[in-house]
Amino acid sequence: EDQVTQSPEALRLQEGESSSLNCSYTVSGLRGLFWYRQDPGKGPEFLFTLYSAGEEKEKERLKATLTKKESFLHITAPKPEDSATYLCAVQARNNDMRFGAGTRLTVKP
Amino acid sequence: DAGVIQSPRHEVTEMGQEVTLRCKPISGHDYLFWYRQTMMRGLELLIYFNNNVPIDDSGMPEDRFSAKMPNASFSTLKIQPSEPRDSAVYFCASSLGGPWGKNIQYFGAGTRLSVL
């Protein structure tokens, strides 16, 4: 069965303290791996799609990378406004979509 | 565009009552998705439509749940009868193009449903 596991469940950082979020997955034929940001009381907001191992994408302080078993979301010099829950999702070859439970990030000023 | 619009934002009902959630997708988008989010199970895809036609409803938990899309600008998710375990946040999303990677899904703000 397809599985997506995110770690840690929660992460508290000081402003400027870089770190990484992990998304481990098992899927029958990866069509794509997605990262979303979700703020309290709002729907998920798309960040990145990665398609194959070795691929990297960047947006401001965020950088997503992909291997055959996991993806990392690196946050460089985070700011308080980066505080949110970050969701990872994988899409299998049959188009089934499975989301991870998310990592709740808090960045303290 | 105002984005994906869902109503109501909050719904409190009693067990056994019918609940109808509504969604207006982004104009021009041809795919519409309904998701459910709970602490226990995370975000789950319930059903999605393409050009108003249901394509995959394998995520719908049981026959108490039904979804319709009578036209390109409106969809409903109905629960009848509702049960306490249906309490969750229900999201609607839309995209231009298929459910696969190149086509970004835009989510609404969600409807928080509480069934007492």
PDB file of C-alpha atoms in Angstrom:
ATOM      1  CA  GLU A   1       0.000   0.000   0.000  1.00  0.00           C
ATOM      2  CA  ASP A   2       1.214   3.509  -0.795  1.00  0.00           C
ATOM      3  CA  GLN A   3       2.478   5.337   2.288  1.00  0.00           C
ATOM      4  CA  VAL A   4       3.733   8.807   3.087  1.00  0.00           C
ATOM      5  CA  THR A   5       5.435   9.568   6.402  1.00  0.00           C
ATOM      6  CA  GLN A   6       6.500  13.057   7.418  1.00  0.00           C
ATOM      7  CA  SER A   7       8.930  13.920  10.162  1.00  0.00           C
ATOM      8  CA  PRO A   8       9.174  15.539  12.539  1.00  0.00           C
ATOM      9  CA  GLU A   9       5.539  16.053  13.499  1.00  0.00           C
ATOM     10  CA  ALA A  10       6.412  19.472  14.882  1.00  0.00           C
ATOM     11  CA  LEU A  11       9.485  21.669  14.615  1.00  0.00           C
ATOM     12  CA  ARG A  12      10.296  24.850  16.503  1.00  0.00           C
ATOM     13  CA  LEU A  13      13.057  27.068  15.138  1.00  0.00           C
ATOM     14  CA  GLN A  14      14.517  30.404  15.995  1.00  0.00           C
ATOM     15  CA  GLU A  15      14.402  32.993  13.241  1.00  0.00           C
ATOM     16  CA  GLY A  16      17.412  32.415  10.997  1.00  0.00           C
ATOM     17  CA  GLU A  17      17.942  28.820  12.154  1.00  0.00           C
ATOM     18  CA  SER A  18      17.975  26.662   9.013  1.00  0.00           C
ATOM     19  CA  SER A  19      16.569  23.120   9.058  1.00  0.00           C
ATOM     20  CA  SER A  20      14.955  20.402   6.945  1.00  0.00           C
ATOM     21  CA  LEU A  21      11.624  18.601   6.886  1.00  0.00           C
ATOM     22  CA  ASN A  22      11.472  14.993   5.715  1.00  0.00           C
ATOM     23  CA  CYS A  23       8.910  13.120   3.635  1.00  0.00           C
ATOM     24  CA  SER A  24       9.494   9.388   3.234  1.00  0.00           C
ATOM     25  CA  TYR A  25       7.320   7.495   0.784  1.00  0.00           C
ATOM     26  CA  THR A  26       6.559   4.125  -0.716  1.00  0.00           C
ATOM     27  CA  VAL A  27       4.475   4.177  -3.863  1.00  0.00           C
ATOM     28  CA  SER A  28       3.850   1.951  -6.836  1.00  0.00           C
ATOM     29  CA  GLY A  29       5.254   4.089  -9.597  1.00  0.00           C
ATOM     30  CA  LEU A  30       5.791   7.713  -8.619  1.00  0.00           C
ATOM     31  CA  ARG A  31       4.074  10.173 -10.913  1.00  0.00           C
ATOM     32  CA  GLY A  32       4.881  13.170  -8.750  1.00  0.00           C
ATOM     33  CA  LEU A  33       5.679  14.359  -5.225  1.00  0.00           C
ATOM     34  CA  PHE A  34       4.068  17.564  -4.016  1.00  0.00           C
ATOM     35  CA  TRP A  35       4.747  20.005  -1.216  1.00  0.00           C
ATOM     36  CA  TYR A  36       1.999  22.240   0.135  1.00  0.00           C
ATOM     37  CA  ARG A  37       1.884  24.865   2.842  1.00  0.00           C
ATOM     38  CA  GLN A  38      -1.203  25.129   5.044  1.00  0.00           C
ATOM     39  CA  ASP A  39      -1.924  28.040   7.353  1.00  0.00           C
ATOM     40  CA  PRO A  40      -4.443  27.666  10.216  1.00  0.00           C
ATOM     41  CA  GLY A  41      -8.017  27.910   8.980  1.00  0.00           C
ATOM     42  CA  LYS A  42      -7.010  27.816   5.327  1.00  0.00           C
ATOM     43  CA  GLY A  43      -6.670  25.303   2.551  1.00  0.00           C
ATOM     44  CA  PRO A  44      -3.326  23.932   1.400  1.00  0.00           C
ATOM     45  CA  GLU A  45      -1.313  26.169  -0.898  1.00  0.00           C
ATOM     46  CA  PHE A  46       0.819  24.573  -3.590  1.00  0.00           C
ATOM     47  CA  LEU A  47       4.591  24.984  -3.306  1.00  0.00           C
ATOM     48  CA  PHE A  48       6.405  22.468  -5.507  1.00  0.00           C
ATOM     49  CA  THR A  49       6.091  19.374  -7.657  1.00  0.00           C
ATOM     50  CA  LEU A  50       9.045  17.000  -8.093  1.00  0.00           C
ATOM     51  CA  TYR A  51       8.970  14.242 -10.666  1.00  0.00           C
ATOM     52  CA  SER A  52      12.200  12.274 -10.533  1.00  0.00           C
ATOM     53  CA  ALA A  53      15.101  11.464  -8.220  1.00  0.00           C
ATOM     54  CA  GLY A  54      17.742  14.164  -8.237  1.00  0.00           C
ATOM     55  CA  GLU A  55      15.327  16.947  -9.050  1.00  0.00           C
ATOM     56  CA  GLU A  56      15.441  20.142  -6.973  1.00  0.00           C
ATOM     57  CA  LYS A  57      13.202  23.206  -6.868  1.00  0.00           C
ATOM     58  CA  GLU A  58      13.539  26.481  -5.005  1.00  0.00           C
ATOM     59  CA  LYS A  59      11.253  29.276  -3.959  1.00  0.00           C
ATOM     60  CA  GLU A  60      12.530  32.069  -1.746  1.00  0.00           C
ATOM     61  CA  ARG A  61      13.820  30.425   1.457  1.00  0.00           C
ATOM     62  CA  LEU A  62      12.491  26.974   0.516  1.00  0.00           C
ATOM     63  CA  LYS A  63      14.244  24.252  -1.457  1.00  0.00           C
ATOM     64  CA  ALA A  64      12.752  20.836  -2.176  1.00  0.00           C
ATOM     65  CA  THR A  65      14.800  17.801  -3.158  1.00  0.00           C
ATOM     66  CA  LEU A  66      13.830  14.267  -4.157  1.00  0.00           C
ATOM     67  CA  THR A  67      15.428  10.833  -3.945  1.00  0.00           C
ATOM     68  CA  LYS A  68      13.921   7.445  -4.738  1.00  0.00           C
ATOM     69  CA  LYS A  69      12.677   7.047  -1.170  1.00  0.00           C
ATOM     70  CA  GLU A  70      12.268  10.497   0.316  1.00  0.00           C
ATOM     71  CA  SER A  71      12.007  14.209  -0.194  1.00  0.00           C
ATOM     72  CA  PHE A  72      13.390  17.029   1.883  1.00  0.00           C
ATOM     73  CA  LEU A  73      12.091  20.543   2.265  1.00  0.00           C
ATOM     74  CA  HIS A  74      15.028  22.704   3.306  1.00  0.00           C
ATOM     75  CA  ILE A  75      14.266  26.012   4.963  1.00  0.00           C
ATOM     76  CA  THR A  76      17.114  28.494   4.937  1.00  0.00           C
ATOM     77  CA  ALA A  77      17.159  31.350   7.441  1.00  0.00           C
ATOM     78  CA  PRO A  78      13.442  31.046   8.216  1.00  0.00           C
ATOM     79  CA  LYS A  79      11.273  33.960   9.259  1.00  0.00           C
ATOM     80  CA  PRO A  80       8.208  33.938  11.532  1.00  0.00           C
ATOM     81  CA  GLU A  81       5.963  34.166   8.457  1.00  0.00           C
ATOM     82  CA  ASP A  82       7.227  30.739   7.393  1.00  0.00           C
ATOM     83  CA  SER A  83       5.332  29.260  10.338  1.00  0.00           C
ATOM     84  CA  ALA A  84       2.730  26.851   8.943  1.00  0.00           C
ATOM     85  CA  THR A  85       2.038  23.166   8.462  1.00  0.00           C
ATOM     86  CA  TYR A  86       3.893  21.703   5.503  1.00  0.00           C
ATOM     87  CA  LEU A  87       2.231  18.802   3.735  1.00  0.00           C
ATOM     88  CA  CYS A  88       3.810  16.290   1.427  1.00  0.00           C
ATOM     89  CA  ALA A  89       1.784  14.222  -1.048  1.00  0.00           C
ATOM     90  CA  VAL A  90       2.638  11.539  -3.567  1.00  0.00           C
ATOM     91  CA  GLN A  91       0.797  10.612  -6.701  1.00  0.00           C
ATOM     92  CA  ALA A  92       1.088   7.042  -7.933  1.00  0.00           C
ATOM     93  CA  ARG A  93       1.090   5.959 -11.533  1.00  0.00           C
ATOM     94  CA  ASN A  94      -2.627   5.138 -11.258  1.00  0.00           C
ATOM     95  CA  ASN A  95      -3.180   8.773 -10.156  1.00  0.00           C
ATOM     96  CA  ASP A  96      -4.007   7.814  -6.568  1.00  0.00           C
ATOM     97  CA  MET A  97      -3.011  10.693  -4.334  1.00  0.00           C
ATOM     98  CA  ARG A  98      -1.849  10.207  -0.734  1.00  0.00           C
ATOM     99  CA  PHE A  99      -0.969  12.955   1.723  1.00  0.00           C
ATOM    100  CA  GLY A 100       1.307  12.812   4.732  1.00  0.00           C
ATOM    101  CA  ALA A 101       0.177  14.001   8.159  1.00  0.00           C
ATOM    102  CA  GLY A 102       2.269  17.155   7.863  1.00  0.00           C
ATOM    103  CA  THR A 103       5.004  18.912   9.832  1.00  0.00           C
ATOM    104  CA  ARG A 104       3.907  21.847  11.959  1.00  0.00           C
ATOM    105  CA  LEU A 105       6.649  24.471  11.776  1.00  0.00           C
ATOM    106  CA  THR A 106       6.902  27.333  14.259  1.00  0.00           C
ATOM    107  CA  VAL A 107       9.537  30.022  13.754  1.00  0.00           C
ATOM    108  CA  LYS A 108      10.136  32.245  16.790  1.00  0.00           C
ATOM    109  CA  PRO A 109      11.394  35.810  16.300  1.00  0.00           C
TER     110      PRO A 109
ATOM    111  CA  ASP B   1     -10.478  35.652  -9.610  1.00  0.00           C
ATOM    112  CA  ALA B   2     -11.681  35.196  -6.035  1.00  0.00           C
ATOM    113  CA  GLY B   3     -10.304  31.674  -5.888  1.00  0.00           C
ATOM    114  CA  VAL B   4     -12.237  28.571  -4.878  1.00  0.00           C
ATOM    115  CA  ILE B   5     -15.211  29.554  -2.749  1.00  0.00           C
ATOM    116  CA  GLN B   6     -16.738  27.195  -0.224  1.00  0.00           C
ATOM    117  CA  SER B   7     -19.823  27.603   1.898  1.00  0.00           C
ATOM    118  CA  PRO B   8     -20.637  27.483   4.665  1.00  0.00           C
ATOM    119  CA  ARG B   9     -17.329  28.019   6.487  1.00  0.00           C
ATOM    120  CA  HIS B  10     -18.690  26.318   9.576  1.00  0.00           C
ATOM    121  CA  GLU B  11     -21.556  23.873   9.974  1.00  0.00           C
ATOM    122  CA  VAL B  12     -22.840  22.410  13.206  1.00  0.00           C
ATOM    123  CA  THR B  13     -25.547  19.806  12.962  1.00  0.00           C
ATOM    124  CA  GLU B  14     -27.040  16.939  14.863  1.00  0.00           C
ATOM    125  CA  MET B  15     -26.547  13.293  14.096  1.00  0.00           C
ATOM    126  CA  GLY B  16     -28.990  12.055  11.482  1.00  0.00           C
ATOM    127  CA  GLN B  17     -29.431  15.406   9.758  1.00  0.00           C
ATOM    128  CA  GLU B  18     -28.630  16.022   6.122  1.00  0.00           C
ATOM    129  CA  VAL B  19     -25.635  18.250   5.435  1.00  0.00           C
ATOM    130  CA  THR B  20     -24.843  19.952   2.137  1.00  0.00           C
ATOM    131  CA  LEU B  21     -21.497  21.568   1.457  1.00  0.00           C
ATOM    132  CA  ARG B  22     -21.050  23.858  -1.520  1.00  0.00           C
ATOM    133  CA  CYS B  23     -18.168  24.784  -3.776  1.00  0.00           C
ATOM    134  CA  LYS B  24     -17.587  27.277  -6.568  1.00  0.00           C
ATOM    135  CA  PRO B  25     -14.400  26.457  -8.487  1.00  0.00           C
ATOM    136  CA  ILE B  26     -12.149  28.936 -10.202  1.00  0.00           C
ATOM    137  CA  SER B  27     -13.696  30.020 -13.475  1.00  0.00           C
ATOM    138  CA  GLY B  28     -12.286  28.069 -16.417  1.00  0.00           C
ATOM    139  CA  HIS B  29     -10.970  25.174 -14.347  1.00  0.00           C
ATOM    140  CA  ASP B  30     -12.116  21.806 -15.635  1.00  0.00           C
ATOM    141  CA  TYR B  31     -11.239  19.612 -12.645  1.00  0.00           C
ATOM    142  CA  LEU B  32     -12.861  19.761  -9.223  1.00  0.00           C
ATOM    143  CA  PHE B  33     -11.816  17.790  -6.155  1.00  0.00           C
ATOM    144  CA  TRP B  34     -13.392  17.156  -2.752  1.00  0.00           C
ATOM    145  CA  TYR B  35     -11.107  16.337   0.198  1.00  0.00           C
ATOM    146  CA  ARG B  36     -11.631  15.625   3.877  1.00  0.00           C
ATOM    147  CA  GLN B  37      -9.076  16.489   6.573  1.00  0.00           C
ATOM    148  CA  THR B  38      -8.994  15.040  10.081  1.00  0.00           C
ATOM    149  CA  MET B  39      -6.318  14.797  12.733  1.00  0.00           C
ATOM    150  CA  MET B  40      -6.411  11.016  12.586  1.00  0.00           C
ATOM    151  CA  ARG B  41      -6.353  10.462   8.829  1.00  0.00           C
ATOM    152  CA  GLY B  42      -4.892  13.682   7.457  1.00  0.00           C
ATOM    153  CA  LEU B  43      -6.032  14.919   4.057  1.00  0.00           C
ATOM    154  CA  GLU B  44      -7.928  12.384   1.959  1.00  0.00           C
ATOM    155  CA  LEU B  45      -9.259  12.691  -1.581  1.00  0.00           C
ATOM    156  CA  LEU B  46     -12.939  11.784  -1.684  1.00  0.00           C
ATOM    157  CA  ILE B  47     -13.942  12.317  -5.309  1.00  0.00           C
ATOM    158  CA  TYR B  48     -12.984  14.335  -8.356  1.00  0.00           C
ATOM    159  CA  PHE B  49     -14.808  15.568 -11.449  1.00  0.00           C
ATOM    160  CA  ASN B  50     -13.668  16.415 -14.946  1.00  0.00           C
ATOM    161  CA  ASN B  51     -15.946  18.667 -16.987  1.00  0.00           C
ATOM    162  CA  ASN B  52     -18.719  18.076 -14.442  1.00  0.00           C
ATOM    163  CA  VAL B  53     -18.480  14.277 -14.724  1.00  0.00           C
ATOM    164  CA  PRO B  54     -17.383  12.209 -11.688  1.00  0.00           C
ATOM    165  CA  ILE B  55     -14.179  10.384 -12.606  1.00  0.00           C
ATOM    166  CA  ASP B  56     -13.046   8.680  -9.415  1.00  0.00           C
ATOM    167  CA  ASP B  57     -15.194   8.337  -6.307  1.00  0.00           C
ATOM    168  CA  SER B  58     -13.179   5.539  -4.720  1.00  0.00           C
ATOM    169  CA  GLY B  59     -12.393   7.768  -1.745  1.00  0.00           C
ATOM    170  CA  MET B  60     -16.015   8.340  -0.794  1.00  0.00           C
ATOM    171  CA  PRO B  61     -16.303   6.588   2.562  1.00  0.00           C
ATOM    172  CA  GLU B  62     -19.789   5.136   2.183  1.00  0.00           C
ATOM    173  CA  ASP B  63     -23.169   5.527   0.550  1.00  0.00           C
ATOM    174  CA  ARG B  64     -24.158   8.273   2.960  1.00  0.00           C
ATOM    175  CA  PHE B  65     -21.849  10.538   0.970  1.00  0.00           C
ATOM    176  CA  SER B  66     -22.761  11.830  -2.469  1.00  0.00           C
ATOM    177  CA  ALA B  67     -21.366  14.567  -4.694  1.00  0.00           C
ATOM    178  CA  LYS B  68     -22.759  16.340  -7.709  1.00  0.00           C
ATOM    179  CA  MET B  69     -21.586  18.915 -10.181  1.00  0.00           C
ATOM    180  CA  PRO B  70     -24.599  20.203 -12.112  1.00  0.00           C
ATOM    181  CA  ASN B  71     -22.559  22.800 -13.986  1.00  0.00           C
ATOM    182  CA  ALA B  72     -19.027  24.090 -14.364  1.00  0.00           C
ATOM    183  CA  SER B  73     -19.378  26.646 -11.587  1.00  0.00           C
ATOM    184  CA  PHE B  74     -20.986  24.677  -8.782  1.00  0.00           C
ATOM    185  CA  SER B  75     -20.576  21.442  -6.872  1.00  0.00           C
ATOM    186  CA  THR B  76     -22.126  19.968  -3.747  1.00  0.00           C
ATOM    187  CA  LEU B  77     -21.069  17.303  -1.284  1.00  0.00           C
ATOM    188  CA  LYS B  78     -23.979  15.855   0.642  1.00  0.00           C
ATOM    189  CA  ILE B  79     -23.970  13.663   3.730  1.00  0.00           C
ATOM    190  CA  GLN B  80     -27.235  11.966   4.597  1.00  0.00           C
ATOM    191  CA  PRO B  81     -27.633  10.964   7.357  1.00  0.00           C
ATOM    192  CA  SER B  82     -24.690  12.595   9.104  1.00  0.00           C
ATOM    193  CA  GLU B  83     -22.799  10.892  11.932  1.00  0.00           C
ATOM    194  CA  PRO B  84     -20.372  12.266  14.558  1.00  0.00           C
ATOM    195  CA  ARG B  85     -17.455  10.508  12.820  1.00  0.00           C
ATOM    196  CA  ASP B  86     -18.088  12.700   9.773  1.00  0.00           C
ATOM    197  CA  SER B  87     -16.819  15.698  11.742  1.00  0.00           C
ATOM    198  CA  ALA B  88     -13.882  17.086   9.791  1.00  0.00           C
ATOM    199  CA  VAL B  89     -12.793  19.945   7.576  1.00  0.00           C
ATOM    200  CA  TYR B  90     -13.948  19.436   3.997  1.00  0.00           C
ATOM    201  CA  PHE B  91     -11.963  21.102   1.226  1.00  0.00           C
ATOM    202  CA  CYS B  92     -12.818  21.708  -2.372  1.00  0.00           C
ATOM    203  CA  ALA B  93     -10.064  22.290  -4.924  1.00  0.00           C
ATOM    204  CA  SER B  94      -9.983  22.980  -8.635  1.00  0.00           C
ATOM    205  CA  SER B  95      -7.379  22.785 -11.371  1.00  0.00           C
ATOM    206  CA  LEU B  96      -6.934  23.444 -15.054  1.00  0.00           C
ATOM    207  CA  GLY B  97      -5.989  20.137 -16.572  1.00  0.00           C
ATOM    208  CA  GLY B  98      -5.719  16.704 -15.020  1.00  0.00           C
ATOM    209  CA  PRO B  99      -5.087  15.652 -11.432  1.00  0.00           C
ATOM    210  CA  TRP B 100      -1.449  14.932 -12.170  1.00  0.00           C
ATOM    211  CA  GLY B 101       1.566  16.971 -11.329  1.00  0.00           C
ATOM    212  CA  LYS B 102       1.751  19.746 -13.910  1.00  0.00           C
ATOM    213  CA  ASN B 103      -1.701  20.990 -13.020  1.00  0.00           C
ATOM    214  CA  ILE B 104      -1.769  22.900  -9.760  1.00  0.00           C
ATOM    215  CA  GLN B 105      -4.756  22.364  -7.489  1.00  0.00           C
ATOM    216  CA  TYR B 106      -6.088  25.490  -5.822  1.00  0.00           C
ATOM    217  CA  PHE B 107      -7.878  24.878  -2.548  1.00  0.00           C
ATOM    218  CA  GLY B 108     -10.761  26.680  -0.951  1.00  0.00           C
ATOM    219  CA  ALA B 109     -10.727  27.736   2.694  1.00  0.00           C
ATOM    220  CA  GLY B 110     -12.716  24.663   3.726  1.00  0.00           C
ATOM    221  CA  THR B 111     -15.915  23.912   5.618  1.00  0.00           C
ATOM    222  CA  ARG B 112     -15.500  22.846   9.227  1.00  0.00           C
ATOM    223  CA  LEU B 113     -18.272  20.327   9.951  1.00  0.00           C
ATOM    224  CA  SER B 114     -19.222  19.316  13.457  1.00  0.00           C
ATOM    225  CA  VAL B 115     -21.823  16.585  13.886  1.00  0.00           C
ATOM    226  CA  LEU B 116     -23.110  16.372  17.448  1.00  0.00           C
TER     227      LEU B 116
END
